[in-house]
mmCIF file of C-alpha atoms in Angstrom:
data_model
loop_
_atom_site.group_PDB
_atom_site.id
_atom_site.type_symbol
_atom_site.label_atom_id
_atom_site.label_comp_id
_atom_site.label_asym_id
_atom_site.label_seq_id
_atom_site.Cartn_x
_atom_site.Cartn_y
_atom_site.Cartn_z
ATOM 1 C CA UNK A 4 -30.729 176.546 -66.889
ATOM 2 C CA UNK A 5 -30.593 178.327 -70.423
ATOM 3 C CA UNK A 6 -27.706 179.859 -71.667
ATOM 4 C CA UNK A 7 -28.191 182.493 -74.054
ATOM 5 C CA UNK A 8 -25.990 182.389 -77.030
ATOM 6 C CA UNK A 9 -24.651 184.869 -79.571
ATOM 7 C CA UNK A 10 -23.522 182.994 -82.930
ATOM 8 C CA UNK A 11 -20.334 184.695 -84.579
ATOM 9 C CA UNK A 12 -21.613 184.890 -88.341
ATOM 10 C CA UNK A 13 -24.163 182.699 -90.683
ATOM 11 C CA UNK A 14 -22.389 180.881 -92.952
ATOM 12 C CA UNK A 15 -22.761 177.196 -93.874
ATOM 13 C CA UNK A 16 -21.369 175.283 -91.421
ATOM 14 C CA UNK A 17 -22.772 178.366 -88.753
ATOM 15 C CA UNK A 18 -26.298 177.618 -89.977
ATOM 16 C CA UNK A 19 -26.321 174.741 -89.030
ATOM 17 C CA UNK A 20 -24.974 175.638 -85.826
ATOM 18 C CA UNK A 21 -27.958 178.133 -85.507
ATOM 19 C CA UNK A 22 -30.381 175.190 -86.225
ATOM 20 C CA UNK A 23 -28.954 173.293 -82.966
ATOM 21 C CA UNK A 24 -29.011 176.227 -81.081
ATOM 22 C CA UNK A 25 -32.765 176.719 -81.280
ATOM 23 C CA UNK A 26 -33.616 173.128 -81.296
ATOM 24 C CA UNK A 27 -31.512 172.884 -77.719
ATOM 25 C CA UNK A 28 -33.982 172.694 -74.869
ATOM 26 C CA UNK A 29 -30.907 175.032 -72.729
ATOM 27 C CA UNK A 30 -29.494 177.227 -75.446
ATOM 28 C CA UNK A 31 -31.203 180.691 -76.606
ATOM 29 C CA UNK A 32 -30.400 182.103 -79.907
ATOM 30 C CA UNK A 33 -29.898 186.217 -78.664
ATOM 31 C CA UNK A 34 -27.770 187.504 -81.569
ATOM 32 C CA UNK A 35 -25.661 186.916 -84.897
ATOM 33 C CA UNK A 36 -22.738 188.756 -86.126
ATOM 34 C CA UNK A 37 -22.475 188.941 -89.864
ATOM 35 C CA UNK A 38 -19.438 189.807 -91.879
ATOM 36 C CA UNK A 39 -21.265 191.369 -95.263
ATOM 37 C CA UNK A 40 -23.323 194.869 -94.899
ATOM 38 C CA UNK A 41 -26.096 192.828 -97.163
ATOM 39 C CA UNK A 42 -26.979 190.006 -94.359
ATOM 40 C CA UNK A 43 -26.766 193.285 -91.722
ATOM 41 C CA UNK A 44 -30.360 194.222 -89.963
ATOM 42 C CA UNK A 45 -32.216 191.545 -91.530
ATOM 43 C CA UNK A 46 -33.771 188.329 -89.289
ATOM 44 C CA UNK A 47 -31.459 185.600 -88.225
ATOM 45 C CA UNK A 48 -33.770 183.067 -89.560
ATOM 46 C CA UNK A 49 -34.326 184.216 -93.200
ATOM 47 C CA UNK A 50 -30.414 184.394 -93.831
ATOM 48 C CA UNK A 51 -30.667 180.855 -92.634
ATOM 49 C CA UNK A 52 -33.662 179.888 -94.753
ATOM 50 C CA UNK A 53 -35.981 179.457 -92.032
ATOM 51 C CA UNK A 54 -38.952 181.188 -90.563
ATOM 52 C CA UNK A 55 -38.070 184.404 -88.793
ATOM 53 C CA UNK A 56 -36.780 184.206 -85.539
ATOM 54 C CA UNK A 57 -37.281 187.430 -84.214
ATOM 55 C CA UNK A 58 -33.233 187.779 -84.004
ATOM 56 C CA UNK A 59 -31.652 190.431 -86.128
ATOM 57 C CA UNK A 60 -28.083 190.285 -87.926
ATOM 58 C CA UNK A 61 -25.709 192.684 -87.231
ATOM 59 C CA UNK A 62 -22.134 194.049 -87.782
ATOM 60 C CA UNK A 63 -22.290 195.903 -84.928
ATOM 61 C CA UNK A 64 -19.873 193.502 -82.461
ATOM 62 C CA UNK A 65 -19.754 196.019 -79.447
ATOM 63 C CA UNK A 66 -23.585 195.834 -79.316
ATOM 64 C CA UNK A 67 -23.713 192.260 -79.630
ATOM 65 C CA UNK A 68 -21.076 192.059 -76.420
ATOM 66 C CA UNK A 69 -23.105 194.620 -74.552
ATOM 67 C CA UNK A 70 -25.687 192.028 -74.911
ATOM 68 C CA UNK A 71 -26.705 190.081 -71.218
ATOM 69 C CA UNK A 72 -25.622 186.946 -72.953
ATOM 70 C CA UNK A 73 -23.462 183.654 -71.867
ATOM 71 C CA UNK A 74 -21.895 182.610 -74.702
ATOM 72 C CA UNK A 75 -20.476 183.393 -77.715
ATOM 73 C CA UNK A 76 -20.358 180.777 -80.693
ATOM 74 C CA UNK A 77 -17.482 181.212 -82.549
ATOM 75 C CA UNK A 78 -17.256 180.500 -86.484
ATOM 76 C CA UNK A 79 -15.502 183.410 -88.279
ATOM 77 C CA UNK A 80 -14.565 181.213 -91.320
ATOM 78 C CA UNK A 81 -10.805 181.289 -92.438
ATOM 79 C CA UNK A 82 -9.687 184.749 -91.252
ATOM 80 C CA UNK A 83 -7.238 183.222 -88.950
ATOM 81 C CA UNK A 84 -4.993 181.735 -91.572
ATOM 82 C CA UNK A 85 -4.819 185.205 -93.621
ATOM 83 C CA UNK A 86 -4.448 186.960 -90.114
ATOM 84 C CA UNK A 87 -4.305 185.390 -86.911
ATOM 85 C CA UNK A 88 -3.793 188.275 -85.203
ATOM 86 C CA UNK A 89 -7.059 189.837 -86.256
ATOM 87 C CA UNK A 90 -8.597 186.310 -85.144
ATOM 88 C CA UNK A 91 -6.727 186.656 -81.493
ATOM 89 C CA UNK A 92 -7.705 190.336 -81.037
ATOM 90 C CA UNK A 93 -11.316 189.566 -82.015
ATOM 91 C CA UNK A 94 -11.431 186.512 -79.695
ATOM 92 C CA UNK A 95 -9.748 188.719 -76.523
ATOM 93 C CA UNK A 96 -12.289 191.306 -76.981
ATOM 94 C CA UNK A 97 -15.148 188.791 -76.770
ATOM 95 C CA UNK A 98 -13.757 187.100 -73.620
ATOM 96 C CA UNK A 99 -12.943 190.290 -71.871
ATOM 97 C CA UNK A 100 -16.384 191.396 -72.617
ATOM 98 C CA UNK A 101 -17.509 188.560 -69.497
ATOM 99 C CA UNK A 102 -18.728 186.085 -72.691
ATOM 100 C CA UNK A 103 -17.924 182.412 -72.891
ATOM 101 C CA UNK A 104 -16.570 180.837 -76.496
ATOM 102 C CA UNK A 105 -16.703 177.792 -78.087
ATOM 103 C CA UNK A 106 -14.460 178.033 -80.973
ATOM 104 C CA UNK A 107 -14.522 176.248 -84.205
ATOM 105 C CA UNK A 108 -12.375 178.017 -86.489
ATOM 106 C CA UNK A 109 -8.779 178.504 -85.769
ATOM 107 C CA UNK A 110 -8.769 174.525 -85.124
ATOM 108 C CA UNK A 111 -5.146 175.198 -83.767
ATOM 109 C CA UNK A 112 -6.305 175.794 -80.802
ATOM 110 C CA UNK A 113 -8.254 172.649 -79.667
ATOM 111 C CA UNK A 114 -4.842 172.516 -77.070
ATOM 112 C CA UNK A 115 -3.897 176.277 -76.644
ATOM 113 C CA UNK A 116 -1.028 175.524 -74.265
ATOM 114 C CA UNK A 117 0.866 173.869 -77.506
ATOM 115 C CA UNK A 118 -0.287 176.775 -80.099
ATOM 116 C CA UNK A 119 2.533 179.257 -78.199
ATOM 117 C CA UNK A 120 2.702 180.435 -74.977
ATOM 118 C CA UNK A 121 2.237 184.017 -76.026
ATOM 119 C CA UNK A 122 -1.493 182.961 -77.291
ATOM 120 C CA UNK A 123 -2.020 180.709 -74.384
ATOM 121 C CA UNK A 124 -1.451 183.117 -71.864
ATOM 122 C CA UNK A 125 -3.078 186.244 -73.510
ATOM 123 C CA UNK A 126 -6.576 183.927 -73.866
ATOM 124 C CA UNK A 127 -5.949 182.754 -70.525
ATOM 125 C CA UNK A 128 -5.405 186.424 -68.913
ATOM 126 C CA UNK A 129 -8.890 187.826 -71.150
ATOM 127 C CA UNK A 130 -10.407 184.786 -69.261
ATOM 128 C CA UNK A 131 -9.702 185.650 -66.147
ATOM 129 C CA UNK A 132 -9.997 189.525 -67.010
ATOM 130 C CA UNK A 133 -13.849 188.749 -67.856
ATOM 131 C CA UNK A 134 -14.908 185.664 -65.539
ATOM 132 C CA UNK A 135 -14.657 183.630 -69.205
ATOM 133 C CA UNK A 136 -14.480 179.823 -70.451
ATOM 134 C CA UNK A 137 -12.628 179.351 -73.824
ATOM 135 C CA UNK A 138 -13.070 176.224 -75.586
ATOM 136 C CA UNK A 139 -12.185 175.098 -79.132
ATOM 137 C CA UNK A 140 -13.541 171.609 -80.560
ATOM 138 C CA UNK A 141 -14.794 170.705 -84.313
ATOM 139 C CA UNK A 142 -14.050 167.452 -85.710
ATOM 140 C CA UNK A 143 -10.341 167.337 -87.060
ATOM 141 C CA UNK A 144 -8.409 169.071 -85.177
ATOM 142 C CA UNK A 145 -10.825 167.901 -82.540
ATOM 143 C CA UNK A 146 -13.287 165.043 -81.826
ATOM 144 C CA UNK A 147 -13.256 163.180 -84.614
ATOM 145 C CA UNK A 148 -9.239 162.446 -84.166
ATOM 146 C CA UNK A 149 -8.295 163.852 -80.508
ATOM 147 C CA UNK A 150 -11.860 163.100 -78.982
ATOM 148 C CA UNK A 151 -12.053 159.580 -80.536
ATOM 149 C CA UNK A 152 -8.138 158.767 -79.076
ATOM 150 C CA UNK A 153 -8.366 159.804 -75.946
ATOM 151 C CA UNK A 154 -11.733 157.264 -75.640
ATOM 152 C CA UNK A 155 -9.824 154.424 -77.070
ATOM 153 C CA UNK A 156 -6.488 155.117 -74.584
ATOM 154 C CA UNK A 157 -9.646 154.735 -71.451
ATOM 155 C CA UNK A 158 -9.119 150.878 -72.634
ATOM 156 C CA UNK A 159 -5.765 150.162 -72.668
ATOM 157 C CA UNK A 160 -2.361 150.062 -71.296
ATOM 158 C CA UNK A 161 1.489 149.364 -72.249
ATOM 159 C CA UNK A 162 0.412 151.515 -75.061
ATOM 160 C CA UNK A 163 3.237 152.164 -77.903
ATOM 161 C CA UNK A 164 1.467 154.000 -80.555
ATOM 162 C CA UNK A 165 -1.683 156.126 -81.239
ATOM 163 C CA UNK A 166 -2.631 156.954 -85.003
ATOM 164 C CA UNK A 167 -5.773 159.108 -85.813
ATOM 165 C CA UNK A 168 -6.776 159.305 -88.985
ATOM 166 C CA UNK A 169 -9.342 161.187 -91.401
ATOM 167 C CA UNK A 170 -11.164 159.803 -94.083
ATOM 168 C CA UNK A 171 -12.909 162.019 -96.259
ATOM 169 C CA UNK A 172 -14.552 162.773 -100.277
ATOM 170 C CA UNK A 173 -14.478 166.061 -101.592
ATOM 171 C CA UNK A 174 -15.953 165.551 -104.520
ATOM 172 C CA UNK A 175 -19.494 167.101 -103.193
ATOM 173 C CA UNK A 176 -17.704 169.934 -101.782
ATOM 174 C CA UNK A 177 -18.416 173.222 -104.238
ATOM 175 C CA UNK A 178 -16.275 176.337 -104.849
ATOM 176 C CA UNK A 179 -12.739 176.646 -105.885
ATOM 177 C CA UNK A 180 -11.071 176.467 -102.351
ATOM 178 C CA UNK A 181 -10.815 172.544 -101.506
ATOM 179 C CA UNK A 182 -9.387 172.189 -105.115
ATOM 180 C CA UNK A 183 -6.575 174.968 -104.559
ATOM 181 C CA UNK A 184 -6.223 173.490 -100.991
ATOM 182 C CA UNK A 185 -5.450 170.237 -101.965
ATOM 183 C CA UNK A 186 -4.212 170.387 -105.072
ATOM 184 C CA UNK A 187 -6.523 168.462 -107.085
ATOM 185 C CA UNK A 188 -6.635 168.513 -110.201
ATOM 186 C CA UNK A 189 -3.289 170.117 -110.737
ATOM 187 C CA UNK A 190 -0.317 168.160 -112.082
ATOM 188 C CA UNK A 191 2.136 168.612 -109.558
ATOM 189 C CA UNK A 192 2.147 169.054 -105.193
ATOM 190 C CA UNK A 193 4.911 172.099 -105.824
ATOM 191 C CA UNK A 194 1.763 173.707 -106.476
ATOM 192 C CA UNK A 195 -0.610 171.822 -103.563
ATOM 193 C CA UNK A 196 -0.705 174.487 -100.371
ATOM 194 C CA UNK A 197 -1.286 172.236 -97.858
ATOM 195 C CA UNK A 198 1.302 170.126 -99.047
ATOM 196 C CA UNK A 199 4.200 173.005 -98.447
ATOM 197 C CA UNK A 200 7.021 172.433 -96.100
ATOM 198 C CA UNK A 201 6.137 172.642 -92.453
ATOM 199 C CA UNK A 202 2.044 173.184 -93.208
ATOM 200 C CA UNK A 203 0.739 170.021 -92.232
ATOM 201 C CA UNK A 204 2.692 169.631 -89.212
ATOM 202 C CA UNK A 205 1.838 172.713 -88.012
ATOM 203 C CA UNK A 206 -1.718 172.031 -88.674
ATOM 204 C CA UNK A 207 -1.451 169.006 -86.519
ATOM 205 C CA UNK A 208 1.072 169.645 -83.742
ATOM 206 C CA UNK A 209 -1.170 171.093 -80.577
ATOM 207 C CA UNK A 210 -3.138 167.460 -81.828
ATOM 208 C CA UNK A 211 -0.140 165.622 -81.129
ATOM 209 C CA UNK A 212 0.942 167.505 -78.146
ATOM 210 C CA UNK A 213 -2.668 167.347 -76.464
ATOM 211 C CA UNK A 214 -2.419 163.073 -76.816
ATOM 212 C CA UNK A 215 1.613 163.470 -76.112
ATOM 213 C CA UNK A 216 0.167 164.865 -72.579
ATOM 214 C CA UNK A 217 -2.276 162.314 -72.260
ATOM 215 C CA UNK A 218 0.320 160.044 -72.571
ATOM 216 C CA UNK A 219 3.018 161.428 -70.504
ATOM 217 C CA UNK A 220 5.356 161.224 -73.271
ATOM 218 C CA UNK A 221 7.512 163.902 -74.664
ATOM 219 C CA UNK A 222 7.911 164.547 -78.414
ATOM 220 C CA UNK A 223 11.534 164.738 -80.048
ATOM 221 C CA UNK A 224 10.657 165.999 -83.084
ATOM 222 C CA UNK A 225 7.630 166.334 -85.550
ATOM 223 C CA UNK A 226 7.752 164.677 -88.985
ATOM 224 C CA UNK A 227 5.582 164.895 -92.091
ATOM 225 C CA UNK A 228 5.011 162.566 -94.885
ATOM 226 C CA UNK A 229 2.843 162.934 -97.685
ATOM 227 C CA UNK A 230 1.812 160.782 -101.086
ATOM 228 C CA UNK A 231 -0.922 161.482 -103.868
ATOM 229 C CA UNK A 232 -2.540 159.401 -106.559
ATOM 230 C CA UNK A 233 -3.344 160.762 -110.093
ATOM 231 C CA UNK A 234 -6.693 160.730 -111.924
ATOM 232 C CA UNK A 235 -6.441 157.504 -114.177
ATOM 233 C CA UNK A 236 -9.323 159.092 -116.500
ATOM 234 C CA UNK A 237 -11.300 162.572 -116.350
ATOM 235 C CA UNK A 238 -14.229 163.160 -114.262
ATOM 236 C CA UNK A 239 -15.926 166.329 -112.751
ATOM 237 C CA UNK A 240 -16.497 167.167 -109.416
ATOM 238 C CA UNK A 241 -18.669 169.987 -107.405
ATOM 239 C CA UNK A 242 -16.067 172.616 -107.663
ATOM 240 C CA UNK A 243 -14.988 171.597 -111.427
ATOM 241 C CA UNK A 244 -12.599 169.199 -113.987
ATOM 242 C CA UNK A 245 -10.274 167.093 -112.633
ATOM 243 C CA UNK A 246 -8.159 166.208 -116.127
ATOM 244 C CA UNK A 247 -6.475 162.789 -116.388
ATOM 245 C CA UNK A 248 -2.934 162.451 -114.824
ATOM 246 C CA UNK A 249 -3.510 165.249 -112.160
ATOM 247 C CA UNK A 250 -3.540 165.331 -108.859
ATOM 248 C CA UNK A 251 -7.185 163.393 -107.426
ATOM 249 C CA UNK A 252 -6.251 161.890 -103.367
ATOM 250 C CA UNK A 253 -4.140 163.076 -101.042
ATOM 251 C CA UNK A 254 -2.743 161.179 -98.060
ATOM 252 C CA UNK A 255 -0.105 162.701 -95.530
ATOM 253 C CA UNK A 256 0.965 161.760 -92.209
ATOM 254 C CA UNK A 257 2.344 164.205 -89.205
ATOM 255 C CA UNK A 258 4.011 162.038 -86.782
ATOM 256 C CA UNK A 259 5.536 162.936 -83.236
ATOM 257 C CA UNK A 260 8.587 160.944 -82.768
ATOM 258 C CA UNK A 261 9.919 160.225 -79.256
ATOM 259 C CA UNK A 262 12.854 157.495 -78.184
ATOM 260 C CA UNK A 263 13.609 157.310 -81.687
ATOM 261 C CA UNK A 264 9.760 155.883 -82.637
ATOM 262 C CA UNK A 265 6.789 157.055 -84.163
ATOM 263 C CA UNK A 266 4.345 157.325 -81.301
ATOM 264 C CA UNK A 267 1.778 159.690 -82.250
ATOM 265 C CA UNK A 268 0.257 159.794 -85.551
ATOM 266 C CA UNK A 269 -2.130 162.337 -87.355
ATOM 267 C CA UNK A 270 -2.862 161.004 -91.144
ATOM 268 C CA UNK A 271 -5.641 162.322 -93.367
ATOM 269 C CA UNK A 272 -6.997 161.138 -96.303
ATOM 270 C CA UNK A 273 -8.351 163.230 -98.781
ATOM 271 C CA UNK A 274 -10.313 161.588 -101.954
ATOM 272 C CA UNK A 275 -12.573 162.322 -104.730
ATOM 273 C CA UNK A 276 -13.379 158.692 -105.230
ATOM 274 C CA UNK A 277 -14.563 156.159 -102.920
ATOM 275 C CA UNK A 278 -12.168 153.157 -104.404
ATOM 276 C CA UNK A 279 -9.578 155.650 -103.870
ATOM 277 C CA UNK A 280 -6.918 154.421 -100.936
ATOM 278 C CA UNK A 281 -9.156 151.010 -100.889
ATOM 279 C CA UNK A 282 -6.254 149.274 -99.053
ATOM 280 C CA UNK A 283 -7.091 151.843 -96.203
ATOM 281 C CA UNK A 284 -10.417 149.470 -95.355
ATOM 282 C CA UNK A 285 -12.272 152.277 -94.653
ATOM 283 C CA UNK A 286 -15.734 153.409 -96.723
ATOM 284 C CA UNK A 287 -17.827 156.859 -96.536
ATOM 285 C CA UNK A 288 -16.816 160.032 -94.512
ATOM 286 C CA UNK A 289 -14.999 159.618 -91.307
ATOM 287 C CA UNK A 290 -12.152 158.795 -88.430
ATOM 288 C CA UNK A 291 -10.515 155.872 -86.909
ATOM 289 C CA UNK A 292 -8.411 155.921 -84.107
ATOM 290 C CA UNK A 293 -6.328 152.921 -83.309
ATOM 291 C CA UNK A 294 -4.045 152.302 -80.502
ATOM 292 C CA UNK A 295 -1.241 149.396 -80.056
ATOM 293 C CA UNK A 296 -1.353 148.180 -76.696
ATOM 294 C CA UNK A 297 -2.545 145.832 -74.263
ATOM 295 C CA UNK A 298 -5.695 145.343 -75.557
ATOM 296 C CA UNK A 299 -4.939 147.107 -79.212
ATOM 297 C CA UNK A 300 -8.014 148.836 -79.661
ATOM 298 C CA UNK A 301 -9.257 150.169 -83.498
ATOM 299 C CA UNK A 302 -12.655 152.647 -82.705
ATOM 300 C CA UNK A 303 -14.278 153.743 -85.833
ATOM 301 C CA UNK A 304 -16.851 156.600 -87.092
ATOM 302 C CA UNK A 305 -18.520 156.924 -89.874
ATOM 303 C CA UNK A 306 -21.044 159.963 -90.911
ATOM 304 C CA UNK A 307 -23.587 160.117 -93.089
ATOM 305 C CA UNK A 308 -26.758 161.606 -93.235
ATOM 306 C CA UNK A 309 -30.475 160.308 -93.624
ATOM 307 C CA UNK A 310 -31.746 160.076 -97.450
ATOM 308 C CA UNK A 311 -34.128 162.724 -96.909
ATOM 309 C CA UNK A 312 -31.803 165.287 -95.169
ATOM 310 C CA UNK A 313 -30.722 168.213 -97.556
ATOM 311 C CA UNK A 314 -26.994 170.269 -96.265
ATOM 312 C CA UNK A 315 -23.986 167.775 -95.214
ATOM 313 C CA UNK A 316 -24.054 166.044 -92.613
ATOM 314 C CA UNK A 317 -20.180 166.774 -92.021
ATOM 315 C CA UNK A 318 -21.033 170.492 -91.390
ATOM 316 C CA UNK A 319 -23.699 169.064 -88.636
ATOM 317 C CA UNK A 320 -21.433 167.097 -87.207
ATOM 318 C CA UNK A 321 -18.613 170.032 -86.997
ATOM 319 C CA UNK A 322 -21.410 172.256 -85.735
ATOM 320 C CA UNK A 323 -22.601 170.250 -83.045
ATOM 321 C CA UNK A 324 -19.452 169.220 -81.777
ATOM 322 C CA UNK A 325 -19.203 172.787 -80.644
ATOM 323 C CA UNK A 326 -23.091 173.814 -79.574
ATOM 324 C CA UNK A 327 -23.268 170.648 -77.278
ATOM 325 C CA UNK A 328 -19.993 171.746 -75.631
ATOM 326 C CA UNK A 329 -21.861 175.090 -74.808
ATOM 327 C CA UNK A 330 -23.523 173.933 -71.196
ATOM 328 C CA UNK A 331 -20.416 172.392 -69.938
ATOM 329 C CA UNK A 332 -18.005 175.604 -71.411
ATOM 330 C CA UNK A 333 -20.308 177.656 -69.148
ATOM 331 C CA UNK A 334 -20.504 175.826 -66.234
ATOM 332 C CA UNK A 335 -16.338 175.590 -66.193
ATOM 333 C CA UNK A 336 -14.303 177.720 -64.183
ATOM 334 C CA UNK A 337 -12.831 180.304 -65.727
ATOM 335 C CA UNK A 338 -10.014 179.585 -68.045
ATOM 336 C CA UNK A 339 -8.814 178.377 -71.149
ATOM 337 C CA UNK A 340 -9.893 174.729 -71.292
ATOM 338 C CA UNK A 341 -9.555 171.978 -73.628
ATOM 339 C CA UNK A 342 -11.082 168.545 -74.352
ATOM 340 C CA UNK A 343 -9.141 167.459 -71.555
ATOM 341 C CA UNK A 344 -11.301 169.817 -69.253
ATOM 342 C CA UNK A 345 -14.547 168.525 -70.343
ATOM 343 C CA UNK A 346 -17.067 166.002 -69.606
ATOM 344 C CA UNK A 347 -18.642 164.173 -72.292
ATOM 345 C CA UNK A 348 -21.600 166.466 -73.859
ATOM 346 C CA UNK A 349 -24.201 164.113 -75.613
ATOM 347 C CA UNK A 350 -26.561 166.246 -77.615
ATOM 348 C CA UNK A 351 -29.880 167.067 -76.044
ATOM 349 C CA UNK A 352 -31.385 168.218 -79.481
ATOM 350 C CA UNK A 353 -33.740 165.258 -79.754
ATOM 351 C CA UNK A 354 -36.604 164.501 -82.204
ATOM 352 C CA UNK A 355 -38.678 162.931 -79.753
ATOM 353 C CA UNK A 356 -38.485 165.807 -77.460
ATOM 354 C CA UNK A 357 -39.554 168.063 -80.200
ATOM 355 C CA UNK A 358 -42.368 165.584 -81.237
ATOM 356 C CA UNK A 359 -43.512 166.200 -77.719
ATOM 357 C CA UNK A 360 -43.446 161.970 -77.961
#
């Protein structure tokens, strides 16, 4: 069967999206929303680089949801941190309108149920209002740390902890953003954003809660940690000058506690160098989740890209994680569903079905 599939605007990590859209033998490309009025009318594949696809742009959402399509693919950029209500309205409409979503942005909601139960239940009553599937997945929240636990707790039992963990370089990331959000290159964290009071954890708590289910365990409280490293000498970066004795890694920890013990750990690690956090044993771009128990089990992945590729491969991999999911979204009952709901979606975008080998 092929699903036809509206992607929710272009940008970088959403082109790429659109690239494993068309190259999916069951997923049709029927329509783009766009936020700017300078990407609106023209062809989906020119904004994207690519050869026409004989799918036009638009701004125009309520003729986009009038549309006989299946699903809508979901990457409005950060628009739910300024205004999540905006996000939430936007993401009712869409499921009222009878259209499945698979969400990327608004990673909160990879486990809905813990977000609050006023945004639970008005996504779950717009499901059931348009005959809908709601889905949110993306690497971290997501499948690089949930998706990659819940496989290693299939091995194991007597477990006592679970840590996830992500290990990642910014340094090829351009634009002023991932320096502001991090703090780099600044001399002190009062002036980091993620590293406020309260941010992190709630960043990571439907993460924790989703394994905390899993596990059958119930969370006390919710505990963050955090420690950076300083630039012993200048360098430059994509998205500009990080001067000597400022801020240049990052690594916090969100950690539910329950019976007095850390049981469930989210930790990220944020570098510009790759000797940075060396006693971490862990090299490149990726996520580790480890579990103590009977066996202890460490699973591992690591992302890269081949030498001739041109993009990142981390926006592929946050791309795909959500277009695979797009068969088994539709096929679900209606509902708000998470990857607890879902059965494993291996990509079907192959090269040797394209080379017609």
């Amino acid at each position: 069967m092929t699903y036809r599939v509206i992607q929710w605007t272009t940008g970088v990590v959403a082109r790429e999206a659109i690239a494993g859209i068309i190259g999916h033998p069951d997923l049709e490309l029927v329509g783009a929303w766009v936020h700017s009025p300078d990407k609106d009318g023209r062809d989906v594949g020119e904004l994207c680089g690519r050869e026409p696809l004989g799918v036009t742009a638009t701004r125009d959402a309520a003729a986009l949801l009038a549309l006989p399509a299946d699903c809508v693919c979901h990457m409005p950029g950060r628009d739910w941190v300024e205004d999540p209500s905006r996000t939430l309205a936007g993401l009712l409409e869409i499921l009222r309108a009878g259209k499945n979503v698979v969400n990327l942005w608004w990673p909160t909601l990879v486990y809905p149920r813990a977000e609050s139960e006023e945004v639970y239940r008005r996504l779950q009553e717009a499901c059931l209002e348009g005959g809908s599937s709601f889905c949110t997945v993306g690497m971290d929240p997501g499948y690089g740390t949930a998706g990659l636990a819940l496989s290693a707790l299939a091995l194991s039992r007597e477990v006592e902890t679970v840590r996830m963990s992500q290990f990642m370089n910014n340094a090829h990331w351009e634009g002023p953003g991932i320096t502001k959000f991090f703090g780099f290159g600044r001399p002190e964290v009062a002036d980091t954003p993620m590293l406020q009071p309260g941010v992190t954890a709630g960043y990571h708590a439907t993460t924790l809660h989703l394994l905390a289910d899993a596990l059958d365990v119930k969370i006390d409280e919710i505990v963050e940690d955090h420690r950076v490293i300083y630039a012993d000498e200048a360098f430059d970066i994509a998205s500009g000058h990080i001067p000597a004795g400022t801020i240049s890694g990052v690594h916090y920890e969100v950690k539910a506690v329950a019976g007095g013990r850390d049981r469930i750990i989210v930790e990220h690690i944020e570098r510009l160098r790759e000797q940075d956090f060396a006693e971490l044993e862990f090299k490149g771009d990726g996520y580790r989740a480890e579990v103590v128990g009977e066996p202890c089990v460490r699973l591992e992945m690591t992302l890269s890209s081949k030498p001739d590729f041109v993009g990142d491969g981390i926006a592929v991999a946050s791309a795909m994680s959500v277009v695979n999911a797009i068969p088994r979204v539709c096929e679900a009952p209606p509902g708000v569903l998470s990857l607890f709901d879902l059965a494993p979606f291996p990509s079907r975008n192959s090269m040797i079905r394209r080379s017609g080998s």
